[in-house]
Amino acid sequence: MGTSRLTIYLLRNVSQPDDAIAHDKTPQSQTLDPSSGLDGKFYYSSRPADPPAWVSFVQPILSSSLQSVKTSSASGLLVMKAVNRYFALTFGYGRGFINPSKVEHQFGLRVALNRIDPRHIRSLDTKTFEDMVVTKNTQSSKSSELPTFGVDVSRDMLRAVTGEPRDKTLAKRLSGSDALVLNVEILPTDLPKLCEDLFEAFQEDTYKSNFEWIDHLALVTDAESVSKLNALLEKQLVAGDTSNTHLAMPEAIDWEDVDAFRIGGTRKEEYEDLDLDDYLGRLGQDKSEITIERLRSRHVSVRFSRSNDFDSRWNVYQCLVTEQRLGSQLHVLIEGRWFVVSDSLVAKVDQFASALPASTTTLIESRAGEIEAKYNARLADSAPSDLLLLDARIKRPGGASSGIELCDVLSSNGEFIHVKRKTRSATLSHLFAQGTVSATTFVADGTFRDELRKVVEVETEEPQRTAWLDMIPDGKSFVDRSRYSVSYAVIANSTRSGTDWLPFFSKLNLMQNGQQLLNLGFRVSVSRVAITP
């Protein structure tokens, strides 16, 4: 008996196999042979053979026709019942038949975490949530423990895991996200027993011993709270308010293979990327008719360069990422599910951010539409004897292959001022990380400081030159860290008080970088730069 690669989903709210099929899909189907002992239905479709897309590209330079070169695709989906639940096994492109709202989220992930030996992990997929979603896949050359993968347990959400199970009779390797993928020697008639075992693993909480941190985000199961949160989001989208919300793919895909997207509600228009403002703009007046149910029924499809067809992957609601406060609690919408962030984490982050002072430098207002480079130049010109423009003065540390910018503007009182305009398309993570990297390099690398001193000598005149050179010790001198502070200046149009103008996950990133800087002996400040209409 050969090994079969199975991709298994657990379904929810399904009382008969047809309930699992997406409303706009019409695959052919067959009932199962009663003698098999399986209760379910099989769905399938195939496409006639066509020339692959690359044929039309290379044909003009060939001496003969590639008419015989053709490719076709087939899709299969087995929906079967076990332990009073329905499971779906996909073959080829069969996943496209499934109604996404019928999939039990994290089924495969929970099974994998409860069965994988934590000492034998091969890869992790994580998501970091800020102004944008950063998806990472980290693999090891051999099975390793969790610390090998550099996961930040306070802000990373585990999306998928691959590893070796403790019980090798189950499978040689397990991969789990929403689906569970495993290679196993099995007869089709034994599938109900396999699904029974997987469902048992899904219900366990063994994962808490090594992966308890994944519960920092707790799933909201209260229907009334979900309804209120959806109402808040719906109202904002109808008004065109995307300050707390953006679109992101629920899973990692190979970007080099992506040709275009389609988003339901805008006919057959194609998108280069998933952009919420672009989508709302194309909806036009139809934006006023947005409802959560409509967003759930509208598909997001992707066309890969290897195919001429659009593959329906998700619905619009699954692709929305947003932060909403309900009462005193912070909630986030991720992959079509609402999570409440643990109160202890929110309190810790808010306490840290609110305790940071503002910059001691008088930061001028930004002008509407002004790029950061122009703002930095105007800021430096506002106090030429006290502020030195270092924007884009990128210097390499000793032996480094790439350069580092110390800061955008250096103040005479030792502030490394880093400026960033907060937009819906740019994350602040780079800003906060830049402050940590540049400050660390300034202390540790004498070559870097010597390069900066050359900039000062060229771009300043006496008597300021001597003062600026004193601010940047040469490569052989001691650096007194207590003289310096890292100052984050964020250009943002907001009326919110304190640091509430920063998204929660950005504040979490600020806290992590800020703590590193404080531990290194630097002072840290954060300021909001107002925008002049």
mmCIF file of C-alpha atoms in Angstrom, residues 57-266:
data_model
loop_
_atom_site.group_PDB
_atom_site.id
_atom_site.type_symbol
_atom_site.label_atom_id
_atom_site.label_comp_id
_atom_site.label_asym_id
_atom_site.label_seq_id
_atom_site.Cartn_x
_atom_site.Cartn_y
_atom_site.Cartn_z
ATOM 1 C CA PHE A 57 5.170 34.240 -24.807
ATOM 2 C CA VAL A 58 7.829 31.947 -26.280
ATOM 3 C CA GLN A 59 6.055 30.931 -29.515
ATOM 4 C CA PRO A 60 7.166 33.999 -31.573
ATOM 5 C CA ILE A 61 10.821 33.048 -31.192
ATOM 6 C CA LEU A 62 10.428 29.345 -32.034
ATOM 7 C CA SER A 63 10.891 27.698 -35.426
ATOM 8 C CA SER A 64 7.898 25.401 -35.040
ATOM 9 C CA SER A 65 4.549 25.395 -33.271
ATOM 10 C CA LEU A 66 4.008 24.274 -29.668
ATOM 11 C CA GLN A 67 0.454 23.309 -30.500
ATOM 12 C CA SER A 68 0.806 19.938 -28.794
ATOM 13 C CA VAL A 69 1.898 21.459 -25.486
ATOM 14 C CA LYS A 70 -1.197 21.617 -23.308
ATOM 15 C CA THR A 71 -2.097 21.352 -19.664
ATOM 16 C CA SER A 72 -5.294 20.685 -17.735
ATOM 17 C CA SER A 73 -6.417 20.783 -14.129
ATOM 18 C CA ALA A 74 -8.752 18.649 -12.058
ATOM 19 C CA SER A 75 -10.416 19.258 -8.711
ATOM 20 C CA GLY A 76 -11.778 16.787 -6.192
ATOM 21 C CA LEU A 77 -13.474 17.140 -2.802
ATOM 22 C CA LEU A 78 -14.567 14.354 -0.490
ATOM 23 C CA VAL A 79 -17.051 15.450 2.193
ATOM 24 C CA MET A 80 -17.583 12.682 4.739
ATOM 25 C CA LYS A 81 -19.050 12.239 8.191
ATOM 26 C CA ALA A 82 -17.211 10.942 11.256
ATOM 27 C CA VAL A 83 -17.860 11.391 15.001
ATOM 28 C CA ASN A 84 -21.032 13.334 14.097
ATOM 29 C CA ARG A 85 -19.001 16.006 12.278
ATOM 30 C CA TYR A 86 -18.267 16.513 8.608
ATOM 31 C CA PHE A 87 -14.711 16.511 7.286
ATOM 32 C CA ALA A 88 -13.458 17.624 3.871
ATOM 33 C CA LEU A 89 -10.527 16.076 2.014
ATOM 34 C CA THR A 90 -9.291 18.103 -0.956
ATOM 35 C CA PHE A 91 -7.562 16.880 -4.100
ATOM 36 C CA GLY A 92 -6.026 19.087 -6.793
ATOM 37 C CA TYR A 93 -7.910 22.394 -6.741
ATOM 38 C CA GLY A 94 -10.794 20.943 -4.730
ATOM 39 C CA ARG A 95 -10.361 23.464 -1.959
ATOM 40 C CA GLY A 96 -12.019 26.038 -4.212
ATOM 41 C CA PHE A 97 -15.336 24.181 -3.862
ATOM 42 C CA ILE A 98 -15.531 24.763 -0.091
ATOM 43 C CA ASN A 99 -17.524 27.629 1.386
ATOM 44 C CA PRO A 100 -14.830 29.371 3.520
ATOM 45 C CA SER A 101 -17.347 30.141 6.281
ATOM 46 C CA LYS A 102 -17.831 26.389 6.794
ATOM 47 C CA VAL A 103 -14.188 25.701 7.680
ATOM 48 C CA GLU A 104 -13.293 25.169 11.343
ATOM 49 C CA HIS A 105 -10.415 27.593 11.818
ATOM 50 C CA GLN A 106 -7.122 26.317 13.283
ATOM 51 C CA PHE A 107 -8.266 22.693 13.187
ATOM 52 C CA GLY A 108 -5.003 21.541 11.641
ATOM 53 C CA LEU A 109 -2.909 23.842 13.824
ATOM 54 C CA ARG A 110 -4.428 22.543 17.054
ATOM 55 C CA VAL A 111 -4.080 18.924 15.977
ATOM 56 C CA ALA A 112 -0.455 19.481 14.979
ATOM 57 C CA LEU A 113 0.483 21.336 18.181
ATOM 58 C CA ASN A 114 -1.122 18.634 20.312
ATOM 59 C CA ARG A 115 0.677 15.840 18.482
ATOM 60 C CA ILE A 116 4.050 17.288 17.407
ATOM 61 C CA ASP A 117 7.087 16.701 19.578
ATOM 62 C CA PRO A 118 8.112 20.282 20.582
ATOM 63 C CA ARG A 119 11.758 19.283 20.163
ATOM 64 C CA HIS A 120 11.213 18.367 16.523
ATOM 65 C CA ILE A 121 9.722 21.399 14.778
ATOM 66 C CA ARG A 122 10.691 21.944 11.146
ATOM 67 C CA SER A 123 8.907 25.186 10.207
ATOM 68 C CA LEU A 124 6.645 27.878 11.614
ATOM 69 C CA ASP A 125 4.404 30.388 9.856
ATOM 70 C CA THR A 126 3.762 33.471 11.968
ATOM 71 C CA LYS A 127 1.931 36.743 11.525
ATOM 72 C CA THR A 128 2.890 40.021 13.124
ATOM 73 C CA PHE A 129 0.085 42.574 13.257
ATOM 74 C CA GLU A 130 0.761 46.275 13.015
ATOM 75 C CA ASP A 131 -0.324 48.832 10.450
ATOM 76 C CA MET A 132 0.371 45.999 8.013
ATOM 77 C CA VAL A 133 0.409 42.256 8.409
ATOM 78 C CA VAL A 134 3.878 40.715 8.173
ATOM 79 C CA THR A 135 3.797 36.994 7.398
ATOM 80 C CA LYS A 136 6.926 34.943 7.958
ATOM 81 C CA ASN A 137 7.836 31.357 7.210
ATOM 82 C CA THR A 138 10.857 30.164 9.172
ATOM 83 C CA GLN A 139 12.404 26.792 8.449
ATOM 84 C CA SER A 140 15.238 24.896 10.059
ATOM 85 C CA SER A 141 17.661 22.565 8.322
ATOM 86 C CA LYS A 142 16.833 19.919 10.897
ATOM 87 C CA SER A 143 14.202 19.455 13.560
ATOM 88 C CA SER A 144 14.617 22.010 16.345
ATOM 89 C CA GLU A 145 12.950 23.507 19.404
ATOM 90 C CA LEU A 146 10.883 26.714 19.458
ATOM 91 C CA PRO A 147 13.702 29.197 20.372
ATOM 92 C CA THR A 148 15.477 28.305 17.114
ATOM 93 C CA PHE A 149 12.751 30.052 15.120
ATOM 94 C CA GLY A 150 13.028 33.469 16.776
ATOM 95 C CA VAL A 151 9.323 33.771 17.529
ATOM 96 C CA ASP A 152 8.279 36.840 19.516
ATOM 97 C CA VAL A 153 5.677 35.290 21.804
ATOM 98 C CA SER A 154 4.218 38.660 22.818
ATOM 99 C CA ARG A 155 3.210 39.830 19.342
ATOM 100 C CA ASP A 156 3.457 36.961 16.852
ATOM 101 C CA MET A 157 0.420 34.890 16.014
ATOM 102 C CA LEU A 158 1.167 31.315 15.040
ATOM 103 C CA ARG A 159 -0.490 30.529 11.718
ATOM 104 C CA ALA A 160 0.982 27.137 10.802
ATOM 105 C CA VAL A 161 3.442 24.571 12.082
ATOM 106 C CA THR A 162 5.240 21.561 10.630
ATOM 107 C CA GLY A 163 7.014 18.957 12.712
ATOM 108 C CA GLU A 164 7.437 15.335 13.650
ATOM 109 C CA PRO A 165 4.728 13.743 15.820
ATOM 110 C CA ARG A 166 5.540 11.910 19.012
ATOM 111 C CA ASP A 167 3.688 8.902 17.656
ATOM 112 C CA LYS A 168 5.338 7.994 14.360
ATOM 113 C CA THR A 169 2.527 5.551 13.543
ATOM 114 C CA LEU A 170 0.269 8.560 12.932
ATOM 115 C CA ALA A 171 2.517 10.058 10.258
ATOM 116 C CA LYS A 172 6.154 10.858 9.607
ATOM 117 C CA ARG A 173 5.421 14.586 9.601
ATOM 118 C CA LEU A 174 2.418 16.827 10.294
ATOM 119 C CA SER A 175 1.645 20.286 8.897
ATOM 120 C CA GLY A 176 -1.231 22.174 10.433
ATOM 121 C CA SER A 177 -3.024 25.470 9.790
ATOM 122 C CA ASP A 178 -6.774 25.464 9.097
ATOM 123 C CA ALA A 179 -6.139 22.164 7.329
ATOM 124 C CA LEU A 180 -4.036 19.274 8.512
ATOM 125 C CA VAL A 181 -1.643 17.854 5.921
ATOM 126 C CA LEU A 182 -0.072 14.458 6.470
ATOM 127 C CA ASN A 183 1.435 11.622 4.465
ATOM 128 C CA VAL A 184 -0.012 8.347 5.577
ATOM 129 C CA GLU A 185 -0.465 4.758 4.420
ATOM 130 C CA ILE A 186 -4.224 4.300 4.571
ATOM 131 C CA LEU A 187 -7.156 2.778 2.736
ATOM 132 C CA PRO A 188 -10.123 5.044 1.943
ATOM 133 C CA THR A 189 -12.332 2.824 4.091
ATOM 134 C CA ASP A 190 -10.156 3.659 7.125
ATOM 135 C CA LEU A 191 -10.686 7.422 6.824
ATOM 136 C CA PRO A 192 -13.460 7.611 9.467
ATOM 137 C CA LYS A 193 -11.123 6.156 12.107
ATOM 138 C CA LEU A 194 -8.372 8.606 11.116
ATOM 139 C CA CYS A 195 -10.785 11.550 11.339
ATOM 140 C CA GLU A 196 -11.960 10.311 14.738
ATOM 141 C CA ASP A 197 -8.369 10.313 16.025
ATOM 142 C CA LEU A 198 -7.708 13.783 14.589
ATOM 143 C CA PHE A 199 -10.889 15.169 16.136
ATOM 144 C CA GLU A 200 -9.807 13.818 19.524
ATOM 145 C CA ALA A 201 -6.451 15.574 19.110
ATOM 146 C CA PHE A 202 -8.230 18.795 18.119
ATOM 147 C CA GLN A 203 -10.143 18.863 21.411
ATOM 148 C CA GLU A 204 -7.068 18.408 23.643
ATOM 149 C CA ASP A 205 -5.119 21.236 25.283
ATOM 150 C CA THR A 206 -1.712 19.522 25.379
ATOM 151 C CA TYR A 207 -0.340 22.437 23.331
ATOM 152 C CA LYS A 208 -0.530 24.724 26.386
ATOM 153 C CA SER A 209 2.616 23.135 27.833
ATOM 154 C CA ASN A 210 4.811 24.651 25.102
ATOM 155 C CA PHE A 211 2.581 27.004 23.107
ATOM 156 C CA GLU A 212 0.383 28.682 25.724
ATOM 157 C CA TRP A 213 1.394 32.072 24.312
ATOM 158 C CA ILE A 214 -0.864 31.531 21.300
ATOM 159 C CA ASP A 215 -3.777 32.293 23.646
ATOM 160 C CA HIS A 216 -2.694 35.925 24.128
ATOM 161 C CA LEU A 217 -5.411 36.468 21.571
ATOM 162 C CA ALA A 218 -8.578 34.767 22.861
ATOM 163 C CA LEU A 219 -11.330 33.921 20.395
ATOM 164 C CA VAL A 220 -14.537 35.868 21.005
ATOM 165 C CA THR A 221 -17.402 33.344 21.119
ATOM 166 C CA ASP A 222 -20.116 35.599 22.578
ATOM 167 C CA ALA A 223 -22.564 36.285 19.719
ATOM 168 C CA GLU A 224 -23.636 39.656 21.146
ATOM 169 C CA SER A 225 -20.052 40.938 21.327
ATOM 170 C CA VAL A 226 -19.318 39.732 17.796
ATOM 171 C CA SER A 227 -22.460 41.501 16.559
ATOM 172 C CA LYS A 228 -21.455 44.772 18.233
ATOM 173 C CA LEU A 229 -17.922 44.583 16.863
ATOM 174 C CA ASN A 230 -19.204 43.867 13.368
ATOM 175 C CA ALA A 231 -21.568 46.825 13.643
ATOM 176 C CA LEU A 232 -18.664 49.140 14.538
ATOM 177 C CA LEU A 233 -16.636 47.901 11.570
ATOM 178 C CA GLU A 234 -19.579 48.076 9.175
ATOM 179 C CA LYS A 235 -20.332 51.681 10.155
ATOM 180 C CA GLN A 236 -16.723 52.738 9.593
ATOM 181 C CA LEU A 237 -16.490 51.086 6.173
ATOM 182 C CA VAL A 238 -19.746 52.670 4.992
ATOM 183 C CA ALA A 239 -18.289 56.031 6.033
ATOM 184 C CA GLY A 240 -15.031 55.267 4.221
ATOM 185 C CA ASP A 241 -13.078 55.341 7.496
ATOM 186 C CA THR A 242 -10.111 52.977 7.127
ATOM 187 C CA SER A 243 -7.970 54.436 9.918
ATOM 188 C CA ASN A 244 -8.200 51.204 11.936
ATOM 189 C CA THR A 245 -8.661 48.735 9.098
ATOM 190 C CA HIS A 246 -6.884 47.292 6.068
ATOM 191 C CA LEU A 247 -6.959 44.254 3.790
ATOM 192 C CA ALA A 248 -4.479 41.389 4.068
ATOM 193 C CA MET A 249 -4.347 37.849 2.736
ATOM 194 C CA PRO A 250 -5.286 35.314 5.421
ATOM 195 C CA GLU A 251 -2.401 33.065 4.413
ATOM 196 C CA ALA A 252 1.045 33.277 2.890
ATOM 197 C CA ILE A 253 1.263 32.757 -0.870
ATOM 198 C CA ASP A 254 4.137 32.888 -3.321
ATOM 199 C CA TRP A 255 4.117 36.515 -4.444
ATOM 200 C CA GLU A 256 6.358 35.794 -7.401
ATOM 201 C CA ASP A 257 3.571 33.600 -8.778
ATOM 202 C CA VAL A 258 0.733 36.131 -8.280
ATOM 203 C CA ASP A 259 -0.606 37.819 -11.395
ATOM 204 C CA ALA A 260 -3.728 39.676 -10.191
ATOM 205 C CA PHE A 261 -6.609 39.730 -7.692
ATOM 206 C CA ARG A 262 -10.352 40.132 -8.003
ATOM 207 C CA ILE A 263 -12.571 41.348 -5.183
ATOM 208 C CA GLY A 264 -16.300 40.639 -5.163
ATOM 209 C CA GLY A 265 -18.607 43.616 -5.604
ATOM 210 C CA THR A 266 -16.515 45.292 -8.296
#
